Coordinates of N, CA and C in Angstrom, one line a residue:
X1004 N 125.0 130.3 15.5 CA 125.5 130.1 16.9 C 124.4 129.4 17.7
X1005 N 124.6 128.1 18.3 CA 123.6 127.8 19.1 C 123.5 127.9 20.7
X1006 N 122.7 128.3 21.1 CA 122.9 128.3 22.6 C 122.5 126.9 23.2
X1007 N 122.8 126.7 25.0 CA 122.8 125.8 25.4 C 121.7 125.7 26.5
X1008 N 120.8 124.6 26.3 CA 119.8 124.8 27.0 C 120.1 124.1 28.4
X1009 N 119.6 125.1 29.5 CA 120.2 124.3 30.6 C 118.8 123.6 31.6
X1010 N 119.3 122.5 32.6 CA 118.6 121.8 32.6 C 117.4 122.1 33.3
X1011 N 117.5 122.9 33.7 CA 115.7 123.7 34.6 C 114.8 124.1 33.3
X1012 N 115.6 124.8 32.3 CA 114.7 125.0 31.1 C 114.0 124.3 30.9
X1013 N 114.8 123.0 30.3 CA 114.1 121.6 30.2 C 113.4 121.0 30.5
X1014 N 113.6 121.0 31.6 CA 112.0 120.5 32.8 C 110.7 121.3 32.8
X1015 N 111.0 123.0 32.4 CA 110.2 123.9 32.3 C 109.1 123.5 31.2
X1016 N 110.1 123.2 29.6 CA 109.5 122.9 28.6 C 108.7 121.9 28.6
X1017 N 109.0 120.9 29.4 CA 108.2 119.8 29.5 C 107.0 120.0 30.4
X1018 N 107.2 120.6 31.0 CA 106.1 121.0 31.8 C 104.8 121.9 31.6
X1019 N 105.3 122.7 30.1 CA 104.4 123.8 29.8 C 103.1 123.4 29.2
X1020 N 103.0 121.9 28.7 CA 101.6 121.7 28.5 C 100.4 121.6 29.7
X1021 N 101.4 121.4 30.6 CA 100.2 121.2 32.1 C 100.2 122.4 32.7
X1022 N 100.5 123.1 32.4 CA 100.6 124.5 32.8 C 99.7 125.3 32.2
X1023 N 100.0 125.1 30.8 CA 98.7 126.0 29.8 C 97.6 124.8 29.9
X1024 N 97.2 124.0 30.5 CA 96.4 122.8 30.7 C 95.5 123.9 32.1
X1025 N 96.2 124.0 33.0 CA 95.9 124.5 34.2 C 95.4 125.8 34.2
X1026 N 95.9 127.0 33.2 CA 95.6 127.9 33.0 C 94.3 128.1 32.4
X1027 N 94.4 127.3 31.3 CA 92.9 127.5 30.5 C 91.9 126.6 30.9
X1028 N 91.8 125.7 31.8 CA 90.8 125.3 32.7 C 90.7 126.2 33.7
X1029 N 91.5 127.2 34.6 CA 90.8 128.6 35.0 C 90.4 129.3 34.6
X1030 N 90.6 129.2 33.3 CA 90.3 130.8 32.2 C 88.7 130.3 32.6
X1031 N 88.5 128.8 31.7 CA 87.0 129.1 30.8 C 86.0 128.0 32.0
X1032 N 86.7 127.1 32.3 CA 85.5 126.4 33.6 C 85.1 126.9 34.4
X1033 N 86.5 127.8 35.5 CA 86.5 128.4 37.0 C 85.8 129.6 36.4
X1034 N 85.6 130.0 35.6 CA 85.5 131.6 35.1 C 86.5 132.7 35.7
X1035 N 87.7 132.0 35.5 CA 88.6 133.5 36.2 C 88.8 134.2 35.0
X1036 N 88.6 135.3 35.2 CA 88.6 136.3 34.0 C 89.6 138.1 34.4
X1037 N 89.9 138.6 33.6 CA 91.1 139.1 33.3 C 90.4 140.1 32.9
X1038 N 89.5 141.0 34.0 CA 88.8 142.0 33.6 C 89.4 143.7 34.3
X1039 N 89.2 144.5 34.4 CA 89.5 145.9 35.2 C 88.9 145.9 36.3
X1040 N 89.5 145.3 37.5 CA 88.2 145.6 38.5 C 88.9 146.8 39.1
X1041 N 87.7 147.3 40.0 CA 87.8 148.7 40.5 C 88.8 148.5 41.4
X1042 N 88.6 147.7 42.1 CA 89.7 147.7 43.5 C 90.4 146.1 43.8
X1043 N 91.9 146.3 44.5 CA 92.0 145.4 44.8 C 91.8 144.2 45.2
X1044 N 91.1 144.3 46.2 CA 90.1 143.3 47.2 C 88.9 142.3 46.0
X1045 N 88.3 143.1 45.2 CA 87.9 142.4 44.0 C 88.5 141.3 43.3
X1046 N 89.7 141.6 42.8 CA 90.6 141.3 42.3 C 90.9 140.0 42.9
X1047 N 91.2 139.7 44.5 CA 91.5 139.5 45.1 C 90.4 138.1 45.0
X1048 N 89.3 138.5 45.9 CA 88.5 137.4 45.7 C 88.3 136.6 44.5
X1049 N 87.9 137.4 43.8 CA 87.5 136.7 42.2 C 89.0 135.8 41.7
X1050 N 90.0 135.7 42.3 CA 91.0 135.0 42.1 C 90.7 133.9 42.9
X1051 N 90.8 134.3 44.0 CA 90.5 133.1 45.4 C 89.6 132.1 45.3
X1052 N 88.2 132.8 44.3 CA 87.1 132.0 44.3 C 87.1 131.1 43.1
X1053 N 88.1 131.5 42.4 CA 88.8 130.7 40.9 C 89.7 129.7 41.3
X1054 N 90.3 129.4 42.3 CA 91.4 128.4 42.3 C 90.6 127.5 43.9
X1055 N 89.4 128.2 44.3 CA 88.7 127.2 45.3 C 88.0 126.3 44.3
X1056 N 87.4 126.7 43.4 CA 86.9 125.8 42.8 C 87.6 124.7 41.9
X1057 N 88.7 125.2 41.5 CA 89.7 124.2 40.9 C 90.0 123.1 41.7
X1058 N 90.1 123.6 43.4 CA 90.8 122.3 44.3 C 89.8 122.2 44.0
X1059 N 88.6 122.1 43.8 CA 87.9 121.2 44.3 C 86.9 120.3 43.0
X1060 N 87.6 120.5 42.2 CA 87.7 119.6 40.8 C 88.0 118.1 41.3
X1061 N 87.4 117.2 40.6 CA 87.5 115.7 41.3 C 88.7 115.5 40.3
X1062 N 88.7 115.9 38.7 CA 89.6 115.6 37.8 C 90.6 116.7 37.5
X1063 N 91.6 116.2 37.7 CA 92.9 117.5 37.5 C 94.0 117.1 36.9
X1064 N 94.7 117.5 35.9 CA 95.5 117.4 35.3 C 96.8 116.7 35.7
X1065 N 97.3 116.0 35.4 CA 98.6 115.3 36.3 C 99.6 114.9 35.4
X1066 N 100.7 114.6 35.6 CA 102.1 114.1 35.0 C 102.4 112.9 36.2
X1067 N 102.9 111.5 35.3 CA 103.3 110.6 36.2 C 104.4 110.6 35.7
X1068 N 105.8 110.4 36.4 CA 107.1 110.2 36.3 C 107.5 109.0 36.3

């Protein structure tokens, strides 16, 4: 039985390499890391201060259509 892929899927799939592109340039450049912090607000920053530095990457991943 095959199912039917609908078309947002599609676009999803196609999109998942710049996505895990985008991810693991936060993981291991930005150093965001996936640790137990004590408190929210930690949490919080250490996120914030991971995707500041990403905008501010001269080179970033893109898809031209």
């Amino acid at each position: 039985m095959k199912k039917e892929i609908f078309n947002f899927d599609k676009v999803m799939l196609k999109k998942r390499a710049i996505i895990e592109t985008v991810n693991d340039q936060l993981k291991n450049i930005c150093q965001l890391e996936h640790s137990r912090h004590r408190s929210l607000f930690n949490f919080i920053v250490n996120s914030l201060a991971s995707l500041v530095a990403y905008s501010f990457k001269e080179k970033k991943p893109s898809i031209f259509y």
